[in-house]
Amino acid sequence: MAKDVKVLRKKIKSFDSTLHLTGAMGLVASSKIRKATDAMLEGRKFLESIQEVVDNLVSNPDCRKCIYFGKDAKETSDEEVKEEPKTRLIVIAGDRGLCGGYNANVFRFVRDMEDPNIEVIPIGKRAFDRYNNDDEDVSDDSEEEKTFDSSEYYSYDSAMNVAMDCVRDFADGKIKRVGIVYNKYVSIMTQTPDLKWILPLSRPENGKVTDGVYEPGPFELLNDIVPQYVAGVIYSLVKESFACEVAARRMAMDSAKKNATEMIENLQLEYNRVRQGKITQEITEIVAGAGR
């Protein structure tokens, strides 16, 4: 009986510590939600603006032979293609865990893709750990910190570096398409993994050429704007993914806090019952001893 009381007291203390930890992490996530959603909305506005410009350009007849429409536009012969180009995926995950299925959903989405010829560019520490630790033996923590791009502090310069590599490799025929796997923000309670293809370019349905004068010409302007367009998409979706991560962590911590509170109440009730039984047993033993 004494052992049961001690075990229950230890469990209650453990769940109480968990309750304080999840509560603190929930408060931190709550403090970041406003800033993260504001950055996401600004990124969406920027993406809509540059997407409108690109859609106008790709609908222009002068841009039909742009290299960023793919193999057909480049008129690549069979002799020039020595091996099958790969599909490049930019996978965006979080820097930390304790955010429900946020990271796992992205990794499961990539795993279930039918294309077997995929190479991954990870953004976020969890994505880096999953897709790079098999190839690199990182022994120094300081070196590890330099090798991955944080999803929380991701910069436009980092997005531009990735965009330039993708644009160059696509133009050289090393990759056949470029896509971004990220979490799409639906609401604070719902985030869904999604895939956005950014290369090759595609012409929008019912695309109309807007009147106006392009300086330089549409073809030159499209070639110049594609790297900025790719970088803008990457940067915008990283900001959206981080907003999803913060929201998912907030909901996960609220759920954990609720579960910990419920477990403490159940354990406290059981503890009181065991303690009362112990007291009753001691009183019975005293009374029985006095009656002798």
Short mmCIF file of C-alpha atoms in Angstrom, two decimals:
data_model
loop_
_atom_site.label_atom_id
_atom_site.label_comp_id
_atom_site.label_asym_id
_atom_site.label_seq_id
_atom_site.Cartn_x
_atom_site.Cartn_y
_atom_site.Cartn_z
CA MET A 1 0.00 0.00 0.00
CA ALA A 2 2.79 2.42 0.90
CA LYS A 3 4.49 1.61 -2.38
CA ASP A 4 1.31 2.47 -4.30
CA VAL A 5 1.03 5.85 -2.58
CA LYS A 6 4.66 6.66 -3.37
CA VAL A 7 4.29 5.64 -7.03
CA LEU A 8 1.13 7.69 -7.43
CA ARG A 9 2.74 10.73 -5.83
CA LYS A 10 5.69 10.42 -8.24
CA LYS A 11 3.35 10.15 -11.24
CA ILE A 12 1.40 13.21 -10.17
CA LYS A 13 4.61 15.22 -9.84
CA SER A 14 5.74 14.06 -13.29
CA PHE A 15 2.48 15.03 -14.98
CA ASP A 16 2.52 18.36 -13.13
CA SER A 17 5.95 19.10 -14.61
CA THR A 18 4.64 18.16 -18.05
CA LEU A 19 1.66 20.46 -17.50
CA HIS A 20 3.95 23.42 -16.78
CA LEU A 21 6.17 22.63 -19.78
CA THR A 22 3.32 22.31 -22.27
CA GLY A 23 1.70 25.44 -20.87
CA ALA A 24 4.90 27.44 -21.36
CA MET A 25 5.40 26.13 -24.90
CA GLY A 26 1.78 26.94 -25.70
CA LEU A 27 2.29 30.52 -24.54
CA VAL A 28 5.44 30.85 -26.68
CA ALA A 29 3.56 29.52 -29.72
CA SER A 30 0.67 31.91 -29.04
CA SER A 31 3.06 34.86 -28.93
CA LYS A 32 4.45 33.92 -32.35
CA ILE A 33 1.17 33.27 -34.13
CA ARG A 34 0.35 36.91 -34.92
CA LYS A 35 3.78 37.70 -36.34
CA ALA A 36 3.92 34.44 -38.31
CA THR A 37 0.46 34.91 -39.86
CA ASP A 38 1.25 38.53 -40.77
CA ALA A 39 4.42 37.37 -42.56
CA MET A 40 2.41 34.65 -44.31
CA LEU A 41 -0.20 37.13 -45.55
CA GLU A 42 2.46 39.52 -46.81
CA GLY A 43 4.13 36.63 -48.62
CA ARG A 44 0.83 35.68 -50.23
CA LYS A 45 0.32 39.24 -51.49
CA PHE A 46 3.81 39.30 -52.99
CA LEU A 47 3.27 35.89 -54.59
CA GLU A 48 -0.05 36.94 -56.13
CA SER A 49 1.57 40.03 -57.62
CA ILE A 50 4.54 38.28 -59.19
CA GLN A 51 2.33 35.37 -60.31
CA GLU A 52 0.13 37.82 -62.20
CA VAL A 53 3.17 39.27 -63.97
CA VAL A 54 4.49 35.81 -64.91
CA ASP A 55 1.05 34.68 -66.14
CA ASN A 56 0.86 37.72 -68.41
CA LEU A 57 4.30 37.02 -69.81
CA VAL A 58 3.87 33.28 -70.41
CA SER A 59 0.61 34.02 -72.27
CA ASN A 60 2.47 36.29 -74.69
CA PRO A 61 3.22 34.62 -78.07
CA ASP A 62 6.75 36.07 -78.05
CA CYS A 63 7.60 33.85 -75.03
CA ARG A 64 6.68 30.51 -76.59
CA LYS A 65 10.31 29.47 -77.00
CA CYS A 66 11.36 30.38 -73.47
CA ILE A 67 13.74 27.77 -72.06
CA TYR A 68 11.74 27.50 -68.83
CA PHE A 69 8.79 25.79 -70.51
CA GLY A 70 10.67 22.51 -70.58
CA LYS A 71 12.16 20.11 -73.10
CA ASP A 72 9.69 20.81 -75.87
CA ALA A 73 10.48 24.47 -75.76
CA LYS A 74 14.22 23.83 -75.67
CA GLU A 75 13.99 21.39 -78.59
CA THR A 76 16.45 19.02 -76.98
CA SER A 77 17.47 16.08 -79.13
CA ASP A 78 17.62 12.50 -77.84
CA GLU A 79 21.40 12.42 -78.29
CA GLU A 80 21.82 15.35 -75.89
CA VAL A 81 20.01 13.57 -73.04
CA LYS A 82 22.43 11.03 -71.58
CA GLU A 83 20.39 10.20 -68.47
CA GLU A 84 16.91 10.78 -67.18
CA PRO A 85 16.72 14.20 -65.45
CA LYS A 86 15.64 14.17 -61.83
CA THR A 87 12.69 15.76 -60.11
CA ARG A 88 13.87 18.27 -57.53
CA LEU A 89 11.71 18.79 -54.46
CA ILE A 90 12.18 21.59 -51.97
CA VAL A 91 10.83 20.06 -48.75
CA ILE A 92 9.87 22.52 -46.00
CA ALA A 93 9.62 21.22 -42.43
CA GLY A 94 10.09 22.68 -38.96
CA ASP A 95 13.18 23.24 -36.84
CA ARG A 96 11.63 21.52 -33.80
CA GLY A 97 9.08 18.87 -32.93
CA LEU A 98 6.14 18.87 -30.50
CA CYS A 99 3.82 20.20 -33.19
CA GLY A 100 1.52 17.26 -33.81
CA GLY A 101 1.71 15.73 -37.27
CA TYR A 102 3.18 18.83 -38.92
CA ASN A 103 6.55 17.31 -39.85
CA ALA A 104 5.36 13.73 -40.25
CA ASN A 105 2.66 14.73 -42.75
CA VAL A 106 5.21 16.41 -45.02
CA PHE A 107 7.59 13.44 -44.91
CA ARG A 108 4.73 11.02 -45.58
CA PHE A 109 3.63 13.14 -48.54
CA VAL A 110 7.12 12.94 -50.09
CA ARG A 111 7.37 9.21 -49.38
CA ASP A 112 4.07 8.50 -51.13
CA MET A 113 5.03 10.29 -54.34
CA GLU A 114 5.19 7.92 -57.30
CA ASP A 115 8.25 9.50 -58.93
CA PRO A 116 11.27 7.35 -57.94
CA ASN A 117 13.86 9.74 -59.37
CA ILE A 118 13.72 12.50 -56.74
CA GLU A 119 16.36 14.68 -55.13
CA VAL A 120 15.50 16.79 -52.11
CA ILE A 121 16.56 20.25 -50.96
CA PRO A 122 15.55 20.42 -47.26
CA ILE A 123 14.52 23.58 -45.46
CA GLY A 124 14.21 23.30 -41.68
CA LYS A 125 16.28 21.22 -39.26
CA ARG A 126 13.85 18.30 -39.20
CA ALA A 127 13.94 18.04 -42.99
CA PHE A 128 17.74 18.33 -42.95
CA ASP A 129 18.05 15.56 -40.36
CA ARG A 130 15.78 13.26 -42.35
CA TYR A 131 17.29 13.71 -45.81
CA ASN A 132 20.97 14.45 -45.12
CA ASN A 133 22.13 12.51 -42.06
CA ASP A 134 22.47 9.31 -44.10
CA ASP A 135 25.06 10.95 -46.33
CA GLU A 136 26.94 13.13 -43.84
CA ASP A 137 28.65 12.24 -40.60
CA VAL A 138 28.23 15.38 -38.55
CA SER A 139 30.32 15.27 -35.40
CA ASP A 140 30.54 18.96 -34.52
CA ASP A 141 27.32 20.67 -33.45
CA SER A 142 28.58 24.05 -34.59
CA GLU A 143 29.18 22.69 -38.08
CA GLU A 144 25.70 21.18 -38.16
CA GLU A 145 24.12 24.54 -37.40
CA LYS A 146 25.75 26.00 -40.52
CA THR A 147 24.53 23.32 -42.88
CA PHE A 148 20.76 23.73 -42.69
CA ASP A 149 18.44 26.65 -43.38
CA SER A 150 16.12 27.46 -40.50
CA SER A 151 12.46 27.64 -41.49
CA GLU A 152 11.82 30.25 -38.79
CA TYR A 153 14.62 32.61 -39.81
CA TYR A 154 14.65 31.89 -43.54
CA SER A 155 15.77 34.88 -45.60
CA TYR A 156 15.05 36.01 -49.15
CA ASP A 157 18.78 35.76 -49.93
CA SER A 158 18.69 32.05 -49.06
CA ALA A 159 15.64 31.63 -51.29
CA MET A 160 17.42 33.39 -54.13
CA ASN A 161 20.46 31.09 -53.81
CA VAL A 162 18.22 28.01 -54.04
CA ALA A 163 16.28 29.57 -56.93
CA MET A 164 19.43 30.31 -58.94
CA ASP A 165 20.63 26.71 -58.53
CA CYS A 166 17.25 25.34 -59.63
CA VAL A 167 16.95 27.68 -62.60
CA ARG A 168 20.49 26.92 -63.78
CA ASP A 169 20.12 23.15 -63.43
CA PHE A 170 16.74 23.22 -65.18
CA ALA A 171 18.13 25.23 -68.07
CA ASP A 172 21.05 22.78 -68.35
CA GLY A 173 18.66 19.81 -68.45
CA LYS A 174 19.90 18.28 -65.19
CA ILE A 175 16.41 18.37 -63.66
CA LYS A 176 13.07 18.02 -65.40
CA ARG A 177 10.88 19.83 -62.88
CA VAL A 178 10.98 21.64 -59.56
CA GLY A 179 8.32 21.47 -56.88
CA ILE A 180 7.83 22.60 -53.29
CA VAL A 181 6.31 20.36 -50.61
CA TYR A 182 4.94 22.46 -47.77
CA ASN A 183 2.07 22.77 -45.32
CA LYS A 184 -0.86 24.84 -46.54
CA TYR A 185 -2.50 27.06 -43.92
CA VAL A 186 -6.27 26.48 -43.88
CA SER A 187 -7.02 27.64 -40.34
CA ILE A 188 -5.39 27.63 -36.94
CA MET A 189 -6.78 24.13 -36.42
CA THR A 190 -6.14 22.73 -39.93
CA GLN A 191 -2.93 22.55 -41.95
CA THR A 192 -2.59 20.21 -44.92
CA PRO A 193 0.53 19.09 -46.85
CA ASP A 194 0.54 20.30 -50.42
CA LEU A 195 2.75 20.35 -53.53
CA LYS A 196 3.32 23.34 -55.80
CA TRP A 197 5.19 22.91 -59.09
CA ILE A 198 7.18 25.97 -60.11
CA LEU A 199 9.23 24.67 -63.05
CA PRO A 200 8.59 24.13 -65.90
CA LEU A 201 6.38 27.14 -66.39
CA SER A 202 2.82 26.50 -67.48
CA ARG A 203 0.40 28.71 -69.35
CA PRO A 204 -2.75 29.57 -67.40
CA GLU A 205 -6.09 28.47 -68.81
CA ASN A 206 -7.84 31.25 -70.74
CA GLY A 207 -4.70 33.33 -70.37
CA LYS A 208 -5.02 36.75 -72.01
CA VAL A 209 -2.22 39.00 -73.17
CA THR A 210 -2.51 42.39 -71.53
CA ASP A 211 -1.95 45.46 -73.60
CA GLY A 212 1.19 47.37 -72.81
CA VAL A 213 4.80 47.95 -73.70
CA TYR A 214 7.42 45.61 -72.24
CA GLU A 215 10.91 46.98 -71.75
CA PRO A 216 12.93 44.99 -72.58
CA GLY A 217 10.81 42.67 -74.75
CA PRO A 218 8.53 39.97 -73.22
CA PHE A 219 10.98 37.16 -73.97
CA GLU A 220 13.95 38.88 -72.31
CA LEU A 221 11.81 40.06 -69.41
CA LEU A 222 10.48 36.55 -68.70
CA ASN A 223 13.99 35.08 -68.70
CA ASP A 224 15.13 37.76 -66.26
CA ILE A 225 12.15 37.48 -63.91
CA VAL A 226 12.04 33.67 -63.54
CA PRO A 227 14.75 33.52 -60.80
CA GLN A 228 12.94 36.23 -58.82
CA TYR A 229 9.66 34.39 -59.35
CA VAL A 230 11.07 31.06 -58.10
CA ALA A 231 12.70 32.76 -55.11
CA GLY A 232 9.44 34.56 -54.30
CA VAL A 233 7.47 31.32 -54.34
CA ILE A 234 10.02 29.58 -52.09
CA TYR A 235 10.16 32.45 -49.61
CA SER A 236 6.38 32.83 -49.48
CA LEU A 237 5.74 29.12 -48.89
CA VAL A 238 8.42 28.95 -46.18
CA LYS A 239 6.61 31.74 -44.33
CA GLU A 240 3.29 29.93 -44.77
CA SER A 241 4.80 26.67 -43.52
CA PHE A 242 6.19 28.38 -40.43
CA ALA A 243 2.77 29.84 -39.66
CA CYS A 244 1.40 26.30 -39.94
CA GLU A 245 4.13 25.02 -37.59
CA VAL A 246 3.33 27.62 -34.93
CA ALA A 247 -0.41 26.96 -35.19
CA ALA A 248 0.12 23.19 -35.05
CA ARG A 249 2.35 23.53 -31.98
CA ARG A 250 -0.22 25.75 -30.28
CA MET A 251 -2.96 23.17 -30.84
CA ALA A 252 -0.69 20.28 -29.82
CA MET A 253 0.31 22.02 -26.59
CA ASP A 254 -3.30 22.87 -25.78
CA SER A 255 -4.25 19.24 -26.28
CA ALA A 256 -1.29 18.05 -24.21
CA LYS A 257 -2.18 20.51 -21.44
CA LYS A 258 -5.76 19.27 -21.41
CA ASN A 259 -4.67 15.62 -21.29
CA ALA A 260 -2.12 16.29 -18.53
CA THR A 261 -4.76 18.08 -16.44
CA GLU A 262 -7.16 15.17 -16.88
CA MET A 263 -4.46 12.64 -15.93
CA ILE A 264 -3.54 14.62 -12.81
CA GLU A 265 -7.20 14.73 -11.72
CA ASN A 266 -7.58 10.96 -12.22
CA LEU A 267 -4.31 10.21 -10.42
CA GLN A 268 -5.21 12.59 -7.58
CA LEU A 269 -8.55 10.81 -7.15
CA GLU A 270 -6.83 7.42 -7.11
CA TYR A 271 -4.17 8.76 -4.71
CA ASN A 272 -6.85 10.00 -2.30
CA ARG A 273 -8.66 6.67 -2.50
CA VAL A 274 -5.49 4.68 -1.76
CA ARG A 275 -4.48 7.05 1.02
CA GLN A 276 -7.93 6.85 2.59
CA GLY A 277 -7.79 3.05 2.39
CA LYS A 278 -4.40 3.10 4.12
CA ILE A 279 -5.73 5.33 6.92
CA THR A 280 -8.80 3.09 7.35
CA GLN A 281 -6.58 0.02 7.57
CA GLU A 282 -4.37 1.63 10.22
CA ILE A 283 -7.42 2.64 12.28
CA THR A 284 -8.83 -0.89 12.02
CA GLU A 285 -5.52 -2.36 13.19
CA ILE A 286 -5.42 0.05 16.18
CA VAL A 287 -8.98 -0.74 17.20
CA ALA A 288 -8.37 -4.47 16.84
CA GLY A 289 -5.24 -4.22 18.97
CA ALA A 290 -7.03 -2.23 21.67
CA GLY A 291 -9.83 -4.81 21.83
CA ARG A 292 -7.41 -7.55 22.82
#
